[in-house]
PDB file of C-alpha atoms and ligand atoms in Angstrom:
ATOM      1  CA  UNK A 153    -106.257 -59.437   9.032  1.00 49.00           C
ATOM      2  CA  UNK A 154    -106.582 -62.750  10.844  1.00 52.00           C
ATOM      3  CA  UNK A 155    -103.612 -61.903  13.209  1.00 53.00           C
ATOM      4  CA  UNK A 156    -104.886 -58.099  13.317  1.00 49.00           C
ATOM      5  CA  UNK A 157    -108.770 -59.710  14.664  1.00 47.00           C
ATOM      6  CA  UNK A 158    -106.756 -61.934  16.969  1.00 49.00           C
ATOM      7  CA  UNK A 159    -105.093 -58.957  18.478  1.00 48.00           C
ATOM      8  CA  UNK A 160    -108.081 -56.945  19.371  1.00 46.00           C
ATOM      9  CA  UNK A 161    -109.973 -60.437  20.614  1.00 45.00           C
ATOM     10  CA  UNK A 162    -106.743 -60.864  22.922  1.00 47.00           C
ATOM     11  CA  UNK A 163    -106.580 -56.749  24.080  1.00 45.00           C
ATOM     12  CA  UNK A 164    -110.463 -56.822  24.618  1.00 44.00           C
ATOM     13  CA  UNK A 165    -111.813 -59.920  26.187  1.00 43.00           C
ATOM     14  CA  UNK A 166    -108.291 -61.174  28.100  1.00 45.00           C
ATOM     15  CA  UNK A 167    -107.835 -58.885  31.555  1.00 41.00           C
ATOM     16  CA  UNK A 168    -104.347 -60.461  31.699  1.00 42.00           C
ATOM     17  CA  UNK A 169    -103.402 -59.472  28.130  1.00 43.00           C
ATOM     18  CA  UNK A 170     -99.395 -58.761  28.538  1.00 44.00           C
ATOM     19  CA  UNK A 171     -98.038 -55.610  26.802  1.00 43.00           C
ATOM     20  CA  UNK A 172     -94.978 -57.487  26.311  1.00 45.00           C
ATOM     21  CA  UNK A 173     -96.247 -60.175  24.056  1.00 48.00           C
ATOM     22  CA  UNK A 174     -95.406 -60.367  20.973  1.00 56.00           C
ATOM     23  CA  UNK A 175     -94.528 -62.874  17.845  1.00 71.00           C
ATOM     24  CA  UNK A 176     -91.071 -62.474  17.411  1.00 87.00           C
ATOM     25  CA  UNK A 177     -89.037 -66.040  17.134  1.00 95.00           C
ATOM     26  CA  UNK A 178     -86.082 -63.980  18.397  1.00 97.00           C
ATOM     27  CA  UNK A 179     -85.663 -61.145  21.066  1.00 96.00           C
ATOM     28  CA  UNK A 180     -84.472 -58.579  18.904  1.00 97.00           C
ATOM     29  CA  UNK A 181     -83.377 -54.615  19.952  1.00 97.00           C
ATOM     30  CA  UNK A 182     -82.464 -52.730  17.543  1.00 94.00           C
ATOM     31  CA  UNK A 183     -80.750 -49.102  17.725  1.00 97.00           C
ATOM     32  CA  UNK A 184     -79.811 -45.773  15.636  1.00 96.00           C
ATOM     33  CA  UNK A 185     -75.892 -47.384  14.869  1.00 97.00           C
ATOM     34  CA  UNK A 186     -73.712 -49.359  16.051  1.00 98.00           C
ATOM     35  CA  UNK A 187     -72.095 -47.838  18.228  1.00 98.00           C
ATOM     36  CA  UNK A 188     -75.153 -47.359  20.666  1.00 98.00           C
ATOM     37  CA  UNK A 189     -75.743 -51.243  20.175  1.00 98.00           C
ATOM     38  CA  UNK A 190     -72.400 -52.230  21.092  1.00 98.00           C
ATOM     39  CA  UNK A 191     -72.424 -50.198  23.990  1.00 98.00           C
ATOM     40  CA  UNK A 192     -75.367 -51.867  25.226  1.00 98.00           C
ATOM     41  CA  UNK A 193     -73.471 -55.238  24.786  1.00 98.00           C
ATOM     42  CA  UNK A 194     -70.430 -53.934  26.582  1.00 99.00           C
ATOM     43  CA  UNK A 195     -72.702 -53.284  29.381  1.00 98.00           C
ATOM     44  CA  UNK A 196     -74.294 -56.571  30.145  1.00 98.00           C
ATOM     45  CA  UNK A 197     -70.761 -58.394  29.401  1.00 99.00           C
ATOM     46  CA  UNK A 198     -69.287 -55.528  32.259  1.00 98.00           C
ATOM     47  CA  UNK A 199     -72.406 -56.675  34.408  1.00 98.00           C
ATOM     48  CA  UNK A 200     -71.817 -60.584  34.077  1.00 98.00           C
ATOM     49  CA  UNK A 201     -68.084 -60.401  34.760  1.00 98.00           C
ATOM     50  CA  UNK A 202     -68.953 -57.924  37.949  1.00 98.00           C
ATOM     51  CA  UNK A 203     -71.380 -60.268  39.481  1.00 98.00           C
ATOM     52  CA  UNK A 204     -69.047 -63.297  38.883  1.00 98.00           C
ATOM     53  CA  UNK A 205     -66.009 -61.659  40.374  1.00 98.00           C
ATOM     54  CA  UNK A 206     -68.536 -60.317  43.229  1.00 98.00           C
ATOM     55  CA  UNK A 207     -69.443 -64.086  43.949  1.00 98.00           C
ATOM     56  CA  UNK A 208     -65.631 -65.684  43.816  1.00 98.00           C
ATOM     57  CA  UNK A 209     -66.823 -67.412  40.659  1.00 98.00           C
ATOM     58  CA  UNK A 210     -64.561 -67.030  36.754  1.00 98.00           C
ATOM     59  CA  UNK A 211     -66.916 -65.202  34.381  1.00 98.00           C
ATOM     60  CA  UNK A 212     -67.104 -67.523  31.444  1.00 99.00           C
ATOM     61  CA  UNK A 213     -67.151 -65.628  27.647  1.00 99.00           C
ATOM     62  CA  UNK A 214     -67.599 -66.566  24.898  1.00 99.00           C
ATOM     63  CA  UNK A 215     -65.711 -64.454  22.086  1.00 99.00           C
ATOM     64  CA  UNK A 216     -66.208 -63.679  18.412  1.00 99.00           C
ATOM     65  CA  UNK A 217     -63.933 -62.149  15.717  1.00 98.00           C
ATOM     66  CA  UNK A 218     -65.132 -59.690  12.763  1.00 97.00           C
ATOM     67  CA  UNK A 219     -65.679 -56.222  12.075  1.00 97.00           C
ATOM     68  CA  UNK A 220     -68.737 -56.489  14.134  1.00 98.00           C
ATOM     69  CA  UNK A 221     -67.519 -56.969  17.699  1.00 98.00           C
ATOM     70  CA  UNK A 222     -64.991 -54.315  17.245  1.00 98.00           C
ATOM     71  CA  UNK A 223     -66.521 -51.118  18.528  1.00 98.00           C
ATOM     72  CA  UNK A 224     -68.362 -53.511  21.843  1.00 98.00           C
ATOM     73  CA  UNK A 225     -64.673 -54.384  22.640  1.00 99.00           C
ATOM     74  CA  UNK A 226     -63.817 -50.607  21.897  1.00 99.00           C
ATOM     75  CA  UNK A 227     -66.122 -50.313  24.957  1.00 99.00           C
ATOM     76  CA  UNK A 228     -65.118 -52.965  27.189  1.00 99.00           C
ATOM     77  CA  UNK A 229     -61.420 -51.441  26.979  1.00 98.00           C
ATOM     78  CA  UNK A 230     -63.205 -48.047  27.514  1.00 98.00           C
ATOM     79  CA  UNK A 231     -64.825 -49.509  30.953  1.00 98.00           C
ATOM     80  CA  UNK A 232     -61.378 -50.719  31.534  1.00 98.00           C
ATOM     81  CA  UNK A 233     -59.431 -48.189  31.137  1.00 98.00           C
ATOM     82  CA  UNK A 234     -61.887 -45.445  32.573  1.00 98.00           C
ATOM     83  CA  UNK A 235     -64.535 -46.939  34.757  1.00 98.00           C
ATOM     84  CA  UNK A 236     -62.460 -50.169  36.655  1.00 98.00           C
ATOM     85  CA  UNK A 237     -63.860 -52.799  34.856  1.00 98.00           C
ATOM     86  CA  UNK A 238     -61.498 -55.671  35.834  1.00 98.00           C
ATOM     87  CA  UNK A 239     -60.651 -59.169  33.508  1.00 98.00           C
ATOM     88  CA  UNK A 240     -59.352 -60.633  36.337  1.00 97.00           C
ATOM     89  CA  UNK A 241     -60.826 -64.256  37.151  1.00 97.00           C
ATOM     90  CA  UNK A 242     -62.369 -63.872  33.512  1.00 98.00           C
ATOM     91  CA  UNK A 243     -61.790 -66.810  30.936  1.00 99.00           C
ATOM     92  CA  UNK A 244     -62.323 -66.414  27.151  1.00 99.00           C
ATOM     93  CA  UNK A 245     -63.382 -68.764  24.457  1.00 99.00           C
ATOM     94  CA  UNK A 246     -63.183 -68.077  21.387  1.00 99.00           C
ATOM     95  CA  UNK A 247     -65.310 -69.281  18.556  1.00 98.00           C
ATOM     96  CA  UNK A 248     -62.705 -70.304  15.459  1.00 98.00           C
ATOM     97  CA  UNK A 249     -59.787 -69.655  13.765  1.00 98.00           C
ATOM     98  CA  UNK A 250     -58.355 -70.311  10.160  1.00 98.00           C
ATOM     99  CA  UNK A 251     -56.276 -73.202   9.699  1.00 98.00           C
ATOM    100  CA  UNK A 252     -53.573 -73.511   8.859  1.00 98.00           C
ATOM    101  CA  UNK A 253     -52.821 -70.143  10.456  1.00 98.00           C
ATOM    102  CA  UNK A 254     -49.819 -68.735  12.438  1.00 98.00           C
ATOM    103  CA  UNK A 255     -50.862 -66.617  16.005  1.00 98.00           C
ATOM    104  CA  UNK A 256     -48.461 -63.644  14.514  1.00 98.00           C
ATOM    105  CA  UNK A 257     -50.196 -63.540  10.817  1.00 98.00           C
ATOM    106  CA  UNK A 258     -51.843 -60.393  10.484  1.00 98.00           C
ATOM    107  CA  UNK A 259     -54.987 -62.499   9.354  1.00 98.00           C
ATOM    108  CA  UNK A 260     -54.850 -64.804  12.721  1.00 98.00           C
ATOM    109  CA  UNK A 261     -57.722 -64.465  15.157  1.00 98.00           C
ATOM    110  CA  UNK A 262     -55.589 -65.023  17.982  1.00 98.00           C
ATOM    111  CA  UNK A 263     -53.794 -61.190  16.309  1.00 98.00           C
ATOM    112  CA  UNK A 264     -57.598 -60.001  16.064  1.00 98.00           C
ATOM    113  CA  UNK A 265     -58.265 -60.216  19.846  1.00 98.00           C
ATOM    114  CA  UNK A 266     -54.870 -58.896  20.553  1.00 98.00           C
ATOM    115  CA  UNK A 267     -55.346 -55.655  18.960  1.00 98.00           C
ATOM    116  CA  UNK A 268     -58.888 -55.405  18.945  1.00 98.00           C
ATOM    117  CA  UNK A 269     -59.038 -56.621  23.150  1.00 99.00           C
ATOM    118  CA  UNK A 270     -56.408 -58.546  25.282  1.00 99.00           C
ATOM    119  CA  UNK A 271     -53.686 -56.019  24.489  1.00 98.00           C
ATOM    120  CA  UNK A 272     -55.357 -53.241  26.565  1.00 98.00           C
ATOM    121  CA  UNK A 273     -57.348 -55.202  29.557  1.00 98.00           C
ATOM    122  CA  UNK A 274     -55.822 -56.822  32.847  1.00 98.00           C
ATOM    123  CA  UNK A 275     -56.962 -60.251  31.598  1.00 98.00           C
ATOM    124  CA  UNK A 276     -54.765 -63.103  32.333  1.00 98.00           C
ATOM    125  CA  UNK A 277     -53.500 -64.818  28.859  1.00 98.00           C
ATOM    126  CA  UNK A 278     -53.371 -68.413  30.603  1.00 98.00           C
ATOM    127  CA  UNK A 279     -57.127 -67.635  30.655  1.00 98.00           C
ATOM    128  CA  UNK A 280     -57.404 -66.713  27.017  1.00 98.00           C
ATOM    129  CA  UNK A 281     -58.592 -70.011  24.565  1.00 99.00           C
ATOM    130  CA  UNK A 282     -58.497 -69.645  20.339  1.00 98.00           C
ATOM    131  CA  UNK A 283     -58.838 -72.640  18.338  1.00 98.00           C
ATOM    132  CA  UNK A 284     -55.214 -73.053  17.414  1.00 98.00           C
ATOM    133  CA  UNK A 285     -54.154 -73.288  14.256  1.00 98.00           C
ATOM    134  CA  UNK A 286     -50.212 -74.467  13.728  1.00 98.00           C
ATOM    135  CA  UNK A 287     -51.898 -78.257  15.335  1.00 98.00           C
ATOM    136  CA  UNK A 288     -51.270 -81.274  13.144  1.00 98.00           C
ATOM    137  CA  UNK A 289     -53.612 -81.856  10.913  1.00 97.00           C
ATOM    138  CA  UNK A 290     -53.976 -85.800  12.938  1.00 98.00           C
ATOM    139  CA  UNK A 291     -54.333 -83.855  16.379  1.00 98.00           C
ATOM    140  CA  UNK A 292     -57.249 -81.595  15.355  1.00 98.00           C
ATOM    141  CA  UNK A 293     -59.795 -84.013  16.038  1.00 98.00           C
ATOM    142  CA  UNK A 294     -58.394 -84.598  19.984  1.00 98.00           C
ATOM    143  CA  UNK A 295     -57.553 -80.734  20.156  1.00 98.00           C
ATOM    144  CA  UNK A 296     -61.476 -80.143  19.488  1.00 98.00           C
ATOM    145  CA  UNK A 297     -62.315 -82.530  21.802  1.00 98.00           C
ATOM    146  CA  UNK A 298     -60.369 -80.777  24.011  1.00 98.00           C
ATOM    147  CA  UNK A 299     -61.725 -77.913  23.515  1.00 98.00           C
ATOM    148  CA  UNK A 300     -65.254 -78.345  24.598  1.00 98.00           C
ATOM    149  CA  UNK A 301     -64.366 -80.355  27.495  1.00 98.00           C
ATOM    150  CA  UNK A 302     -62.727 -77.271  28.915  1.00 98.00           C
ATOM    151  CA  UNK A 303     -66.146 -74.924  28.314  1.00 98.00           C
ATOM    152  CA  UNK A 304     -67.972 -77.883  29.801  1.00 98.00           C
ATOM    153  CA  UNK A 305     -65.871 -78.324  32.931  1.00 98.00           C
ATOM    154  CA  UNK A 306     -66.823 -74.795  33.578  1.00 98.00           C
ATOM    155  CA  UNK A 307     -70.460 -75.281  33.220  1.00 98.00           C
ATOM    156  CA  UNK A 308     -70.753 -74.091  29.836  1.00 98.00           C
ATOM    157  CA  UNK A 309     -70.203 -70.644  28.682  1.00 98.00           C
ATOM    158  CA  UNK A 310     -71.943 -67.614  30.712  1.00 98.00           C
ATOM    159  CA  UNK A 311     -72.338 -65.378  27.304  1.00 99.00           C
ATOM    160  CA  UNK A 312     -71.856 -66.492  23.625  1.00 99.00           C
ATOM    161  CA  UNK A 313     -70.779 -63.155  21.914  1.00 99.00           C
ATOM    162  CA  UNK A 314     -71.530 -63.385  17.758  1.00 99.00           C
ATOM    163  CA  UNK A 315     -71.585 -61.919  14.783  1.00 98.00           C
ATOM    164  CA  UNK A 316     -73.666 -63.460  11.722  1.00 98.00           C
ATOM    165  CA  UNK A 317     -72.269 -64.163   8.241  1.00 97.00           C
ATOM    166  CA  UNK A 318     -73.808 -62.965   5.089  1.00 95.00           C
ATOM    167  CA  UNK A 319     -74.963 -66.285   4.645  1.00 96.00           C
ATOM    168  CA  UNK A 320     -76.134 -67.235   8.306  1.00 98.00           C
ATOM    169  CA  UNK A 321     -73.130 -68.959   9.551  1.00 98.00           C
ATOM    170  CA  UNK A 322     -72.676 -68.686  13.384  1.00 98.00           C
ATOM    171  CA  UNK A 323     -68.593 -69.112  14.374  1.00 98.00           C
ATOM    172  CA  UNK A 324     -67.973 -71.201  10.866  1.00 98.00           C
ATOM    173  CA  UNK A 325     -70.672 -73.238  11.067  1.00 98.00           C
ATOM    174  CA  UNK A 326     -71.607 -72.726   7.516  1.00 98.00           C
ATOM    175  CA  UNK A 327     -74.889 -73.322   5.739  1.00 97.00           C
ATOM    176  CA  UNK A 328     -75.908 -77.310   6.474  1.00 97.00           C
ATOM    177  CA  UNK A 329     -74.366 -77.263   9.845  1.00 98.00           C
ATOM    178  CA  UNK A 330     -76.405 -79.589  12.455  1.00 98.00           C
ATOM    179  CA  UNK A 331     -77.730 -78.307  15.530  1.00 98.00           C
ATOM    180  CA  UNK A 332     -75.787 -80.852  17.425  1.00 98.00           C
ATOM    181  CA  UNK A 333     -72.483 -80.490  15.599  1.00 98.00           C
ATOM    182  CA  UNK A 334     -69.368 -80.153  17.658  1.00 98.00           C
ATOM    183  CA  UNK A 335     -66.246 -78.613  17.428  1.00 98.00           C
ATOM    184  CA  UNK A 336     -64.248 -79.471  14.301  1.00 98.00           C
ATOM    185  CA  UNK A 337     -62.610 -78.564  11.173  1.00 98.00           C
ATOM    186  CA  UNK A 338     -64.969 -76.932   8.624  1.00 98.00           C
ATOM    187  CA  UNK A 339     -64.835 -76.235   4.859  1.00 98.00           C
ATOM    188  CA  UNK A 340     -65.737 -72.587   4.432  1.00 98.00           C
ATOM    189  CA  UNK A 341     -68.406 -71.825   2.114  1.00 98.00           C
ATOM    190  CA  UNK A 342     -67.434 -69.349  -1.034  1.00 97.00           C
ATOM    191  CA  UNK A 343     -69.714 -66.481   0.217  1.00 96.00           C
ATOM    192  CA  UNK A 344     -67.472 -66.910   3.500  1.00 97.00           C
ATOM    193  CA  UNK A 345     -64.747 -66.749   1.720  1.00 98.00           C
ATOM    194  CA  UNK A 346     -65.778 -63.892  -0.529  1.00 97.00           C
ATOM    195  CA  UNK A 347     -66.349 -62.106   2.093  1.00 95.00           C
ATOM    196  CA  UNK A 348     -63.113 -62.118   3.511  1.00 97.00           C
ATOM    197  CA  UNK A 349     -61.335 -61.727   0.374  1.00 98.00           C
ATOM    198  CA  UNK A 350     -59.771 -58.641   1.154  1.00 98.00           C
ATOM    199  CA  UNK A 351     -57.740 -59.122   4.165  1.00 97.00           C
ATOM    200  CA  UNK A 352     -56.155 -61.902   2.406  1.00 98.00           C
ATOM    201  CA  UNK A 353     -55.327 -60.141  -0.809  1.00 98.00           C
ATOM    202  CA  UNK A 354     -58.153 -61.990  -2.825  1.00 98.00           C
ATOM    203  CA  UNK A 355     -60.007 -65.172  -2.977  1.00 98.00           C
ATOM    204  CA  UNK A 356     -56.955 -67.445  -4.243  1.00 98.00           C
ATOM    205  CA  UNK A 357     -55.196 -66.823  -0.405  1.00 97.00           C
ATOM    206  CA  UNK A 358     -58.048 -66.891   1.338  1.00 98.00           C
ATOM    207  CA  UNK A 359     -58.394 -69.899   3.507  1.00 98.00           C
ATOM    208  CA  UNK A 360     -60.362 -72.835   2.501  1.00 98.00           C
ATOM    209  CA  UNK A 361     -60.854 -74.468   5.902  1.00 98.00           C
ATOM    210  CA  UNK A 362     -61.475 -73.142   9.359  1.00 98.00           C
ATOM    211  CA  UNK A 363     -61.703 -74.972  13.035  1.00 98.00           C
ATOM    212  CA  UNK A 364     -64.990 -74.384  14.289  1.00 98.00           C
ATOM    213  CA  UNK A 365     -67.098 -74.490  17.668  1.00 98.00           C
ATOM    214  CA  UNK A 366     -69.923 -76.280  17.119  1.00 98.00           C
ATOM    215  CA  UNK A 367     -73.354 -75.323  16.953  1.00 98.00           C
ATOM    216  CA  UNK A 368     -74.209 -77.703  20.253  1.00 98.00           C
ATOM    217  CA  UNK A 369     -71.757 -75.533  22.490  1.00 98.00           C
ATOM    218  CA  UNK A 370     -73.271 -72.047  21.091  1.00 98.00           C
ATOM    219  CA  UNK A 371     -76.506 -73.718  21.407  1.00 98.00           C
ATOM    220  CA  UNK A 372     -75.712 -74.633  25.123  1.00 98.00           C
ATOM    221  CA  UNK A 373     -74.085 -71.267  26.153  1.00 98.00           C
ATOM    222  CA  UNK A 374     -76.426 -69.638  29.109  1.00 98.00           C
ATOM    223  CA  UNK A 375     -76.749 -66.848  27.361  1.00 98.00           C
ATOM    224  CA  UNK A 376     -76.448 -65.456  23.438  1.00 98.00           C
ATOM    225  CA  UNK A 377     -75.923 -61.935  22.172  1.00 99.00           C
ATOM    226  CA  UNK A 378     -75.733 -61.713  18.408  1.00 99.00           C
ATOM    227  CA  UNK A 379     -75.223 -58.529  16.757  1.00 98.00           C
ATOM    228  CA  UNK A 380     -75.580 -57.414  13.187  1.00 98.00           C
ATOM    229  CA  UNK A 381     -75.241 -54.149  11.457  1.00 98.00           C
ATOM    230  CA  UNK A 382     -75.592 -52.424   7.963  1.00 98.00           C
ATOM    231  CA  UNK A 383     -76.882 -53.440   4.962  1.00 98.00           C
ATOM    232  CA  UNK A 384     -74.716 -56.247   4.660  1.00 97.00           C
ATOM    233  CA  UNK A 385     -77.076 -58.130   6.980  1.00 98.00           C
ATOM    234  CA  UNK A 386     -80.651 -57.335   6.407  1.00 98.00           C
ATOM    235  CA  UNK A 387     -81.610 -60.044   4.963  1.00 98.00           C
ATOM    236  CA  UNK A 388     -80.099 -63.057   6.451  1.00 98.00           C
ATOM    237  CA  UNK A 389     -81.292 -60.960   9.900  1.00 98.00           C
ATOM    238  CA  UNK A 390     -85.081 -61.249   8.088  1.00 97.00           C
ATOM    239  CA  UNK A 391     -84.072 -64.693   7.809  1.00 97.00           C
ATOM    240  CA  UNK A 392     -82.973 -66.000  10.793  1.00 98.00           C
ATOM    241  CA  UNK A 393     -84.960 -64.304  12.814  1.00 97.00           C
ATOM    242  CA  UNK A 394     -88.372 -64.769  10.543  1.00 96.00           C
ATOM    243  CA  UNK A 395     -87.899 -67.584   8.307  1.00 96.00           C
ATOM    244  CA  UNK A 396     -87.845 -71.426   9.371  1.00 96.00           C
ATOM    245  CA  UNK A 397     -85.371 -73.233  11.618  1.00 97.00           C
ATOM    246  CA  UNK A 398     -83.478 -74.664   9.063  1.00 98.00           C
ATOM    247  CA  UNK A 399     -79.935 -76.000   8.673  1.00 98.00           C
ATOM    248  CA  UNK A 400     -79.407 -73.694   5.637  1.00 98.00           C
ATOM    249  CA  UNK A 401     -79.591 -70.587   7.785  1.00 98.00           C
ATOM    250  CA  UNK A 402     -77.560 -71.988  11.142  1.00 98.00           C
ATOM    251  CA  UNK A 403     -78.304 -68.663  13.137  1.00 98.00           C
ATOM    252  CA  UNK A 404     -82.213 -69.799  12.564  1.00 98.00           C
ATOM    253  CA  UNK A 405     -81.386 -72.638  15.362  1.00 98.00           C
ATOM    254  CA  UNK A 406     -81.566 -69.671  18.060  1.00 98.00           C
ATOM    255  CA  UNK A 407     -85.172 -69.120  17.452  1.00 98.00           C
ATOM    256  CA  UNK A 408     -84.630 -72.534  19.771  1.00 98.00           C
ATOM    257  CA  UNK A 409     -82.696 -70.883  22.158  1.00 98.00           C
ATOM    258  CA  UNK A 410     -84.084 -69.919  25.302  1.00 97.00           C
ATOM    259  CA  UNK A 411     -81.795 -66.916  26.399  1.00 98.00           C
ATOM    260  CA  UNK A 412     -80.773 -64.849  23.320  1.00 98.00           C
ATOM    261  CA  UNK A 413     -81.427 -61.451  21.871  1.00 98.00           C
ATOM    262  CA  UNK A 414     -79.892 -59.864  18.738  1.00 98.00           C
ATOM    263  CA  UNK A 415     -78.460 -56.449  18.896  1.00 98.00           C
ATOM    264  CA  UNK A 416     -78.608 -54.509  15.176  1.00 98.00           C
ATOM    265  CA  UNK A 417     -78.624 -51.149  14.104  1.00 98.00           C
ATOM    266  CA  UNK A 418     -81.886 -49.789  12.106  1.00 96.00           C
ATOM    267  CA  UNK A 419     -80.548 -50.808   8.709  1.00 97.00           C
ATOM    268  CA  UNK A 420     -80.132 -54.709   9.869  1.00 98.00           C
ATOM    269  CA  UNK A 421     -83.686 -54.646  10.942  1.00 97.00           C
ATOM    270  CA  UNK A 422     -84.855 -52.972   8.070  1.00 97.00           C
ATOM    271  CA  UNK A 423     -86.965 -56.067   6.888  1.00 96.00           C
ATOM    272  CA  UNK A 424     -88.267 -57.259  10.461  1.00 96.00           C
ATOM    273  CA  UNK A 425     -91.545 -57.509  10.824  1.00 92.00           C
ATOM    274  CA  UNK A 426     -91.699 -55.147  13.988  1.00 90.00           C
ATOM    275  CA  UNK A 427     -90.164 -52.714  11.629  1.00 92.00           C
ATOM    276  CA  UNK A 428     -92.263 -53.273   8.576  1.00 92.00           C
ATOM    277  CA  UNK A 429     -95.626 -54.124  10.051  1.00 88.00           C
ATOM    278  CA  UNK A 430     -95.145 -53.437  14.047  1.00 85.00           C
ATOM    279  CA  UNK A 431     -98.912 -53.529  13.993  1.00 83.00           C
ATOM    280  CA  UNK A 432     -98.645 -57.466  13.892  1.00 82.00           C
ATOM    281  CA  UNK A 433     -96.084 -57.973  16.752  1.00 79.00           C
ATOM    282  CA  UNK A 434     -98.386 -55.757  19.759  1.00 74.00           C
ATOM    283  CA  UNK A 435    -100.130 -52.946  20.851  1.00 72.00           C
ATOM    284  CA  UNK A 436    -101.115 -50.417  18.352  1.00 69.00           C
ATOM    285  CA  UNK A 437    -100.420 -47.395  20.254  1.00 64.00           C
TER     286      UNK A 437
HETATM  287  P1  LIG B 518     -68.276 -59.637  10.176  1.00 75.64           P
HETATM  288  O1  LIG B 518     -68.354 -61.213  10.129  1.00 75.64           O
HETATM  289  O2  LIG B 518     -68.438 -59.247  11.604  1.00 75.64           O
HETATM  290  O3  LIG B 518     -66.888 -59.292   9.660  1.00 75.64           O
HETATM  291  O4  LIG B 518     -69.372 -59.105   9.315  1.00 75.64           O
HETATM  292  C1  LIG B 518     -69.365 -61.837  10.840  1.00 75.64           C
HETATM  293  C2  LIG B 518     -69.306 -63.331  10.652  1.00 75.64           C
HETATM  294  O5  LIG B 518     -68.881 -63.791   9.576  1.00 75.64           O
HETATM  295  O6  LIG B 518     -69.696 -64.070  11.566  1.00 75.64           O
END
């Protein structure tokens, strides 16, 4: 009722009242499946590469592995394949990778972007970063290392591409990651691994440890897309988008971020409150 009274006082007595105020902590759009989400995505990744190629300059991404991403790089190929889109002067990042892992596994994320992307576009592989996972276990630290001084001598990334785990991870940066953490080797938490369970023919093969990109270089990337679908994600989506910054929820640090939006289908933003009360986020119409 409070917020409801402050509403009309705002509409009534302030002539510059802005239609598009409202209280989310993060942008959020969601649509009728995935599919019309990803294409969205797809689009503004197209745009970003367009404009960078138009200007001389490498379009910097930043790339994430899952089921989620799979139908927004469906697209990209699409725009490819049928509208010119060119990955030419493009250079990837991706977020992690299992460790130990092997590029050829069928589990490997460096396999993932093959199929799912690199396979079917004109990008050059030189230009193509995954965490790698055959290093010794001594060189990880000064692989990492390396690793973000290579986004950073770009300038950072131009567009951080994620998914969200069950339990709010970001990349692998599990529950109790700090905002400033850096690239690194990461102990994955059980949900994590639950979750992947069944690509690696149950819990006792899945992976226990995981090299990471830190929260700092999401955190610093120009731009942020996160998307989220089914039921799967409702609630950590309520979460991060409507509960406090915390550690324990590490997609909750983008409510800091000042360039991100999440992309989700109806069922992830089941439990937002621009779903469930939309009367407290603006205009009643
Ligand atoms: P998913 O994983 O896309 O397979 O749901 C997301 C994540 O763990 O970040």
């Amino acid at each position: 009722i409070i917020q409801f009274t402050n509403f009309m006082a705002n509409s009534v007595f302030n002539d510059a009242y802005d239609l598009s105020f409202n209280y989310e902590k993060i942008p959020t759009e969601f649509y009728k499946n995935a599919l019309e989400a990803s294409k969205v995505v797809a689009k503004e990744i197209a745009d970003l590469i367009r404009r960078k190629q138009a200007a001389g300059k490498p379009a910097v991404l930043g790339l994430a592995t899952g089921n989620t991403p799979k139908l927004m790089y469906a697209e990209l190929i699409r725009l490819h394949k049928e509208e010119g889109l060119s990955f030419k002067g493009v250079h990837t990042f991706n977020l992690d990778e299992y460790y130990p892992m092997q590029p050829d596994d069928i589990n490997s994320y460096v396999r993932f972007m093959k199929t799912n992307l690199f396979d079917h576009i004109d990008i050059d592989m030189n230009n193509v970063n995954i965490p790698d996972g055959t290093i010794a276990k001594e060189d990880i630290a000064a692989f990492c290392q390396e690793y973000e001084a290579k986004i950073d001598a770009f300038g950072g990334l131009d567009i951080q591409v994620l998914g969200i785990g069950s339990n709010g991870h970001v990349g692998f940066n599990e529950s109790g990651s700090h905002i400033n953490s850096k690239t690194r080797l990461v102990a994955l938490d059980y949900s994590t691994r639950y979750d992947a369970r069944n690509d690696f023919g149950g819990l006792s093969k899945t992976p226990t440890v995981a090299i990471s990109l830190g929260v700092h270089h999401i955190m610093n990337a120009k731009r942020v897309v996160l998307l989220a679908f089914g039921p799967g994600k409702t609630n950590i989506i309520h979460k991060a988008c409507e509960g406090p910054v915390t550690e324990h929820v590490p997609a909750s640090f983008l409510q800091t971020h000042p360039n991100v939006t999440f992309y989700l289908d109806e069922v992830a933003a089941a439990k937002l409150m621009k779903v469930q009360t939309p009367w407290l986020m603006g205009p009643v119409e």
